[in-house]
Amino acid sequence: MSGDSHAYIGFEEYTAHIPASIPSAVQQATSRFVGGRAARVAELPQFEELRQIGSDIRLHTIENLDYYLSRLETAVQAAGGRVHWAATAEDARQIVLTIAKEHNVKLAVKSKSMATEEIELNHALQAAGIEALETDLGEYIIQLAGTGPSHIIVPAVHLKKEEIAALFSEKLHINAPADPVELTRIAREILREKFLSAEMGISGANFLVAETGTLVMVTNEGNGRMCSTMPDLHVAVVGIDKVIPDWESLTVFLKLLARSATGQKLSTYTQFISGPRRSDDEFGPKEFHLVLLDNGRSEILKDPVGREVFKCIRCGACANVCPVYKNVGGFAYGWFISGPIGAIFAPQMLGTPAARELPYASTLCGACAEVCPVKIPIPTILRHLRRRVAQGDEFSPAAMPAAISAISGLASLALAQNWIYRFGTRLLPFMMSIFKRDGWIPTAPYPLSRWTKARPLPPFTAGFRQWWSDRSNSRKDTPR
Ligand code: SF4
C-alpha cells in the first residue's frame, strides 16, 4: 500500500542527532498555539458539538468519495476549470510539467501546499528548468535552507529568529537583522517582484466544495491570493481526500480550523476560487487546472480503521500537544507531515515496511485525540498500525525486525511464566555489568544499540517487585 511519495528518512536515524536548539524553538511556538486554542475554544460553548459534526461530515464524505469527487469534477468544469486525475505522484508531476511546458513557463510562484510536498513537485520543476519559488514566509525560509517542513502549518517552526537572520544573510548576500518585522519585509520585497513576473501560480487547497466546485484556501499571509490571481495560469494540486459536500459543511470546518491551528477565530484570508476569471472579472487567471491526487489514498480507504486519517483538516493541533513531537521536532518523523498525524499517515501512505518505527513514535497518552477538531482516533490507529507492523494483516505483511520479534516473544513468555521472569531478573544485571561504564551502558549490542545510538541506557538493577519494595522501604525511612 505505498504511494510514490516524498522520501522517508527514518525516525530512528534522525532522533540520534537532534540539534539542541530544535526542542526549545518548537516548544516556544507550540505553547503559544496551545494557549491560543484553549482561549478560542472556551469562547465557543458549542465547540464539542461542532467537533462531532465535523467528524461525521468527514467520515460521511470519505465513505462516499466517488460520489462527491464526481460532483466536484462536474462543478469545476461547469465553472470553466479543467480537472486532471493523478493516480500516482509521477502522474501528478507529469500533468503539471505538461501544463507548464504548454504555456512556456519559466517561473512558478507557489503557495503552501502539502500535496506538492508529497509529490516533490519543486524538484521536478527545477529539473525541467522551471524556477519554483515558495511564497509562504515559512516555506520561503525552508526553501532557502534546503529542508522540508517541520510542522504542518508552521514549516520553519524549528528555527529561531537569529537562525533565520543568519540564513537570509548567507543566502541572499545581505546583512539581515534578527528582527521578525525586518525579515518579513526583506522576504516580501523579493517575492513581490516574483509575483509580477511569474507565468504560473501553484497552490494546494484546504477544502474542495463539491456542490459548486470551489477551491477554498485559508491563509494568514495573503500570498495564496497573489499566487492564484496574478499569473495567467493557476494550477492547484490537491489530495482527493480534501473534498467536502457543500458550503454548509464548510462553515463547520472554518469554525474548527483556525481555532485549532493558530488559536484565531478565523484566519486572515479565506479565499474561494470557482474556475478561472470570467469575462467581467477584474482579476484572476485565464486558466484554472485542478489536479486531483490519489497516490495510494484509494487503497487506504479500504481499511475501515486506517481510513479515518483522511478526516484530517491539517490544523497541526495534535503536534502542538504531543510530548514526543515537542521533544524531537518534526524532522524526526522523516516525512513531510510530522507529529501524531504523520505517525498514522506515513506508514499507510508509504507502507509499514518503509515507516515501521512511526506507529511507535508515541506515548499513547491520547492528548492528540483530545484536541483533534474532527475526532480522529489517533491512538486507536497507532495501535492498529503497531499490530500491522508486528503481525501483518490483509494490507501489509509484518515488518518487525526479527531480533525485536524474538525479544518480544521472550518477554511475553517471561511475563506469562513467573519462574522465567524471576530467573531473567537475576541473569540480566549480570549480563549488563559486562557493558557498564560509570554506572551507565553507553554502548550495547543489537538490538539495544538502537537505543544507545541516541543516549546511554540505565543498567537493569532489580526486578519490579524488588524495586517496589526497596522504594516503599526508603519512603518509610524518610522523615516527613
Ligand atoms: S489529526 Fe486532527 S489535530 Fe492532527 S492535524 Fe489532523 S485534524 Fe488537526
XYZ file of C-alpha atoms and ligand atoms in Angstrom:
488
model
C 0.000 0.000 0.000
C 2.618 2.550 -0.754
C 2.294 5.583 -2.980
C 5.200 7.059 -4.938
C 5.775 9.788 -2.495
C 8.067 12.139 -0.584
C 11.161 10.204 0.534
C 11.085 8.871 4.098
C 14.245 9.435 6.163
C 13.703 7.324 9.281
C 12.696 8.221 12.828
C 15.471 6.280 14.479
C 18.292 7.704 12.365
C 17.238 11.266 12.998
C 16.483 11.111 16.727
C 20.099 10.138 17.335
C 21.216 13.582 16.134
C 18.578 16.168 17.102
C 20.154 19.636 17.280
C 19.720 21.003 20.818
C 18.042 24.200 19.560
C 15.076 22.375 17.987
C 13.126 21.291 21.091
C 13.316 24.765 22.622
C 12.206 26.550 19.412
C 9.394 24.042 18.897
C 8.206 24.219 22.494
C 8.062 28.010 22.457
C 5.897 28.096 19.336
C 3.635 25.174 20.163
C 2.939 26.504 23.680
C 1.680 29.737 22.125
C -0.673 27.804 19.840
C -1.925 25.575 22.654
C -2.737 28.643 24.794
C -4.461 30.391 21.875
C -6.510 27.324 21.037
C -7.680 26.904 24.639
C -8.806 30.535 24.801
C -10.742 30.425 21.486
C -12.341 27.075 22.305
C -13.504 28.395 25.687
C -15.310 31.227 23.869
C -17.384 28.802 21.818
C -19.674 26.687 24.043
C -20.756 24.517 21.091
C -17.178 23.591 20.163
C -17.580 19.941 21.238
C -20.782 19.659 19.234
C -19.004 21.146 16.209
C -16.196 18.591 16.555
C -18.727 15.790 16.372
C -20.492 17.332 13.382
C -17.118 17.883 11.674
C -16.136 14.280 12.322
C -19.465 12.983 10.980
C -19.226 15.078 7.804
C -15.643 13.987 7.091
C -16.469 10.331 7.671
C -19.576 10.534 5.512
C -17.538 12.187 2.726
C -14.700 9.674 2.669
C -17.230 6.853 2.723
C -18.922 8.361 -0.335
C -15.864 9.801 -2.014
C -16.732 8.591 -5.535
C -19.994 10.479 -5.452
C -18.528 13.725 -4.119
C -15.499 13.653 -6.438
C -17.735 13.169 -9.461
C -19.933 16.047 -8.283
C -16.840 18.175 -7.783
C -15.499 17.413 -11.268
C -18.795 18.364 -12.912
C -18.984 21.618 -10.949
C -15.344 22.629 -11.657
C -15.855 22.003 -15.369
C -19.134 23.940 -15.346
C -17.232 26.877 -13.838
C -14.690 26.759 -16.692
C -11.879 24.862 -14.924
C -10.122 21.709 -16.074
C -9.848 18.607 -13.893
C -6.941 16.152 -14.129
C -6.823 12.810 -12.299
C -3.424 11.720 -10.998
C -3.248 8.110 -9.836
C 0.369 8.472 -8.674
C 2.811 11.199 -7.678
C 4.587 10.743 -11.009
C 1.311 11.247 -12.885
C 0.715 14.470 -10.952
C 4.224 15.742 -11.674
C 3.855 14.976 -15.385
C 0.463 16.714 -15.553
C 1.880 19.896 -14.002
C 5.014 19.775 -16.185
C 2.942 19.327 -19.345
C 0.738 22.305 -18.468
C 3.844 24.370 -17.666
C 5.548 23.452 -20.931
C 2.415 24.208 -22.971
C 2.469 27.705 -21.507
C 6.228 28.195 -21.757
C 6.527 28.739 -18.013
C 9.922 29.865 -16.683
C 8.876 30.904 -13.183
C 6.173 29.431 -10.962
C 5.149 31.017 -7.668
C 3.782 28.619 -5.079
C 1.612 28.990 -2.054
C 1.919 26.495 0.789
C 0.762 23.063 -0.307
C 1.275 19.710 1.370
C 0.212 17.875 -1.802
C 3.066 19.435 -3.782
C 5.457 18.487 -0.944
C 4.093 14.958 -1.177
C 4.867 14.670 -4.898
C 8.152 16.623 -4.581
C 6.982 18.958 -7.322
C 9.702 21.567 -6.824
C 12.432 19.079 -7.725
C 10.565 18.047 -10.875
C 10.019 21.661 -11.936
C 13.623 22.575 -11.293
C 14.838 19.523 -13.216
C 12.735 20.767 -16.147
C 14.400 24.187 -15.969
C 11.461 25.937 -14.268
C 12.096 28.049 -11.184
C 9.612 27.135 -8.430
C 9.506 29.744 -5.712
C 7.761 29.236 -2.369
C 5.950 32.402 -1.278
C 4.603 31.499 2.168
C 7.170 33.030 4.525
C 7.856 29.785 6.390
C 8.083 27.821 3.136
C 10.365 30.507 1.653
C 12.667 30.151 4.673
C 12.893 26.368 4.436
C 13.371 26.563 0.683
C 16.395 28.808 1.319
C 17.566 26.358 3.990
C 17.100 23.417 1.611
C 14.980 21.403 4.064
C 11.376 20.222 4.231
C 8.711 21.482 6.659
C 8.889 20.518 10.326
C 5.270 21.406 11.198
C 2.086 21.221 9.151
C 1.154 24.877 9.483
C 4.453 26.453 10.582
C 7.052 24.871 8.308
C 10.032 26.703 9.854
C 8.919 26.317 13.480
C 12.282 24.737 14.365
C 14.216 27.925 13.552
C 14.742 30.899 15.862
C 14.864 34.445 14.504
C 18.654 34.554 14.895
C 18.995 31.423 12.743
C 16.662 32.866 10.090
C 18.670 36.111 10.033
C 21.883 34.123 9.539
C 20.217 32.127 6.751
C 18.989 35.275 4.945
C 22.437 36.861 5.296
C 24.153 33.831 3.828
C 21.736 33.004 1.023
C 20.617 36.485 -0.014
C 24.043 38.125 0.475
C 22.694 40.859 2.729
C 23.152 41.824 6.353
C 19.822 40.646 7.808
C 18.944 41.626 11.402
C 17.343 39.143 13.834
C 14.104 41.123 13.746
C 10.941 39.328 12.543
C 9.401 42.503 11.082
C 12.541 43.330 9.132
C 12.998 39.729 7.961
C 9.405 39.676 6.713
C 9.959 42.963 4.881
C 13.050 41.560 3.141
C 11.173 38.446 2.011
C 8.150 40.470 0.892
C 10.256 42.772 -1.263
C 11.869 39.843 -3.060
C 8.607 37.959 -3.504
C 6.565 40.937 -4.812
C 8.821 41.148 -7.863
C 8.398 37.453 -8.496
C 4.584 37.558 -8.268
C 4.600 40.145 -11.036
C 6.794 38.138 -13.391
C 5.596 34.542 -12.790
C 3.734 32.812 -15.605
C 2.163 30.163 -13.356
C 0.763 30.074 -9.833
C 0.644 26.759 -7.977
C -1.405 26.104 -4.866
C -2.983 23.401 -2.797
C -6.339 23.763 -1.058
C -7.739 23.410 2.418
C -11.081 22.220 1.094
C -12.814 21.486 -2.199
C -16.550 22.181 -2.088
C -18.228 19.539 -4.272
C -21.508 21.474 -4.521
C -20.009 24.346 -6.535
C -16.521 23.122 -7.487
C -14.976 25.771 -5.257
C -11.409 25.581 -4.016
C -11.005 27.066 -0.537
C -7.673 28.421 0.663
C -7.207 29.527 4.261
C -4.054 31.577 4.893
C -2.648 34.304 7.084
C -0.248 35.959 4.669
C -2.196 36.710 1.515
C 0.425 35.038 -0.668
C -2.139 32.423 -1.717
C -4.248 35.189 -3.261
C -1.236 36.539 -5.143
C -0.327 33.081 -6.494
C -3.851 32.356 -7.646
C -4.727 35.739 -9.122
C -1.564 37.413 -10.502
C -0.300 34.831 -13.054
C -2.489 33.958 -16.051
C -2.305 30.278 -15.153
C -3.357 28.688 -11.837
C -2.717 25.017 -11.149
C -3.956 23.518 -7.877
C -2.675 20.110 -6.740
C -4.993 18.622 -4.127
C -5.436 15.219 -2.498
C -8.777 13.553 -3.255
C -9.469 13.479 0.488
C -9.908 17.263 0.622
C -13.397 17.259 -0.836
C -16.344 18.272 1.353
C -20.019 18.144 0.352
C -21.241 21.734 0.451
C -20.997 25.265 1.826
C -22.936 24.365 4.946
C -20.201 21.838 5.783
C -17.570 24.469 5.087
C -18.960 26.754 7.788
C -18.334 23.978 10.323
C -14.724 23.428 9.215
C -13.897 27.123 9.096
C -15.016 27.412 12.731
C -12.872 24.428 13.700
C -9.748 25.035 11.622
C -8.352 28.420 12.685
C -9.267 27.901 16.343
C -7.473 24.549 16.417
C -4.500 25.633 14.325
C -3.360 29.075 15.439
C -5.891 29.972 18.114
C -7.612 32.506 15.825
C -11.358 32.861 15.366
C -10.783 32.988 11.642
C -7.626 33.090 9.557
C -6.763 36.440 7.958
C -7.605 35.364 4.404
C -10.238 32.845 3.324
C -10.272 32.650 -0.434
C -12.850 30.961 -2.648
C -11.901 30.069 -6.219
C -14.538 28.766 -8.613
C -12.946 28.374 -12.025
C -10.850 30.924 -13.963
C -11.519 34.635 -14.444
C -14.923 35.466 -16.004
C -15.112 37.981 -18.841
C -16.284 40.721 -16.452
C -13.773 39.900 -13.677
C -11.004 42.415 -12.995
C -8.501 39.848 -11.659
C -7.826 36.156 -11.847
C -6.116 33.590 -14.028
C -7.193 32.908 -17.587
C -6.886 29.153 -16.975
C -7.589 27.101 -13.878
C -6.464 23.470 -13.602
C -7.284 21.174 -10.691
C -5.033 18.119 -10.307
C -6.730 15.555 -8.065
C -4.119 13.343 -6.430
C -4.785 9.759 -5.390
C -1.253 8.400 -4.792
C -2.307 5.425 -2.661
C -5.329 7.023 -0.981
C -7.861 4.687 -2.643
C -6.060 1.699 -1.142
C -6.021 3.174 2.371
C -9.747 3.877 2.058
C -10.347 0.117 2.045
C -9.167 -0.105 5.661
C -12.093 0.853 7.939
C -9.771 1.797 10.816
C -6.876 3.444 8.971
C -9.020 5.499 6.612
C -10.101 7.837 9.389
C -6.748 9.539 8.767
C -8.490 11.249 5.830
C -10.787 13.145 8.169
C -7.750 15.341 8.895
C -8.096 19.066 8.159
C -4.341 19.679 8.684
C -4.601 22.031 11.648
C -1.487 20.794 13.454
C -3.162 20.824 16.893
C -2.166 17.201 17.527
C 1.519 18.042 17.064
C 1.266 21.088 19.343
C 0.208 18.951 22.311
C 2.289 15.858 21.567
C 5.066 15.255 24.139
C 7.078 13.309 21.560
C 6.817 15.946 18.822
C 7.702 18.727 21.259
C 10.913 16.966 22.239
C 12.130 15.716 18.885
C 10.661 18.243 16.397
C 9.166 17.486 13.014
C 12.227 16.269 11.107
C 12.466 13.221 13.356
C 9.358 11.829 11.682
C 11.316 11.675 8.429
C 8.379 12.717 6.257
C 6.792 15.990 5.201
C 3.846 15.511 7.584
C 5.055 15.162 11.154
C 3.593 14.803 14.627
C 0.851 12.321 15.518
C -0.901 12.765 12.165
C 2.391 11.962 10.393
C 2.802 8.874 12.570
C -0.506 7.478 11.280
C -0.338 8.910 7.764
C 3.202 7.998 6.632
C 3.052 4.269 7.481
C -0.168 3.980 5.479
C 0.996 6.030 2.507
C 4.477 4.523 2.341
C 3.629 1.079 3.719
C 4.607 -0.197 7.173
C 7.801 -1.921 5.904
C 9.117 1.543 4.941
C 7.978 3.511 8.008
C 7.644 0.838 10.664
C 9.057 2.974 13.508
C 6.420 5.694 13.279
C 3.462 3.913 14.929
C 5.779 3.537 17.942
C 6.757 7.225 17.992
C 4.062 7.922 20.561
C 3.448 7.520 24.264
C -0.233 6.788 23.512
C -1.121 9.482 26.052
C -4.160 10.442 23.956
C -3.585 14.227 24.045
C -3.754 14.321 20.224
C -7.198 12.729 20.093
C -8.476 15.115 22.768
C -7.674 18.200 20.687
C -8.304 16.880 17.175
C -11.139 19.033 15.774
C -12.507 16.128 13.720
C -12.079 13.474 16.403
C -9.590 11.237 14.605
C -8.938 8.322 16.995
C -5.151 8.663 16.619
C -4.161 6.280 19.474
C -6.519 3.610 18.095
C -4.974 3.932 14.616
C -1.465 3.850 16.128
C -2.292 0.573 17.892
C -3.866 -0.760 14.692
C -0.645 0.047 12.791
C 1.552 -1.400 15.551
C -0.363 -4.640 15.160
C 0.200 -4.446 11.393
C 3.954 -3.947 11.938
C 4.158 -6.821 14.429
C 1.821 -9.375 12.865
C 0.924 -8.155 9.396
C -2.661 -8.006 8.087
C -4.541 -8.031 4.792
C -2.988 -4.670 3.855
C 0.687 -5.323 4.570
C 2.975 -8.125 5.756
C 4.628 -7.993 9.197
C 7.586 -5.613 9.249
C 9.070 -6.069 12.706
C 12.843 -6.815 12.622
C 13.465 -10.476 13.511
C 15.582 -9.682 16.602
C 12.883 -7.456 18.085
C 10.200 -10.034 17.335
C 12.307 -12.667 19.106
C 12.848 -10.438 22.152
C 9.141 -9.548 22.305
C 8.323 -13.266 22.168
C 10.743 -13.953 25.027
C 9.372 -11.057 27.064
C 5.825 -12.270 26.648
C 6.872 -15.777 27.681
C 8.722 -14.413 30.725
C 5.760 -12.304 31.805
C 3.453 -15.316 31.500
C 5.738 -17.708 33.423
C 6.766 -16.496 36.856
C 9.874 -18.688 37.169
C 11.316 -17.472 33.843
C 10.696 -13.896 34.914
C 12.489 -14.429 38.257
C 15.378 -16.185 36.565
C 15.666 -13.372 33.996
C 15.760 -10.662 36.682
C 18.773 -12.419 38.236
C 20.518 -13.004 34.921
C 20.068 -9.541 33.376
C 22.118 -7.475 35.903
C 24.978 -9.910 35.466
C 24.847 -9.716 31.650
C 24.554 -5.930 31.659
C 27.526 -5.482 34.010
C 29.750 -6.503 31.067
C 28.767 -3.297 29.231
C 28.500 -0.963 32.251
C 30.761 2.152 32.357
C 30.449 4.734 35.196
C 27.015 3.485 36.181
C 25.570 3.620 32.627
C 25.615 1.487 29.499
C 26.995 3.777 26.768
C 27.027 1.149 24.010
C 25.082 -2.072 23.880
C 24.844 -4.861 21.307
C 21.955 -5.039 18.816
C 19.009 -4.554 19.230
C 19.679 -2.384 22.326
C 22.225 -0.460 20.210
C 19.179 1.181 18.576
C 18.675 2.953 21.923
C 22.336 3.582 22.825
C 22.962 5.255 19.463
C 20.992 8.206 20.858
C 21.553 8.063 24.612
C 23.098 5.785 27.291
C 20.939 3.072 28.800
C 20.411 2.897 32.564
C 21.520 -0.549 33.755
C 18.870 -3.009 34.883
C 19.282 -3.328 38.636
C 16.358 -5.279 40.074
C 13.048 -6.888 39.210
C 9.877 -4.846 39.589
C 8.879 -6.409 42.932
C 12.311 -5.833 44.442
C 12.376 -2.260 43.113
C 8.886 -1.578 44.528
C 9.730 -2.990 47.918
C 13.034 -1.010 48.093
C 11.167 2.139 47.112
C 8.432 1.598 49.754
C 11.052 0.930 52.453
C 13.035 4.040 51.576
C 9.819 6.130 51.771
C 9.036 4.710 55.211
C 12.517 5.709 56.386
C 12.270 9.254 55.027
C 11.288 11.743 57.849
C 8.214 13.846 56.921
S -5.104 14.766 13.029
Fe -6.624 16.197 13.839
S -5.410 17.555 15.180
Fe -3.932 16.492 13.827
S -3.652 17.845 12.078
Fe -5.302 16.426 11.531
S -7.199 17.493 12.111
Fe -5.525 18.546 13.151
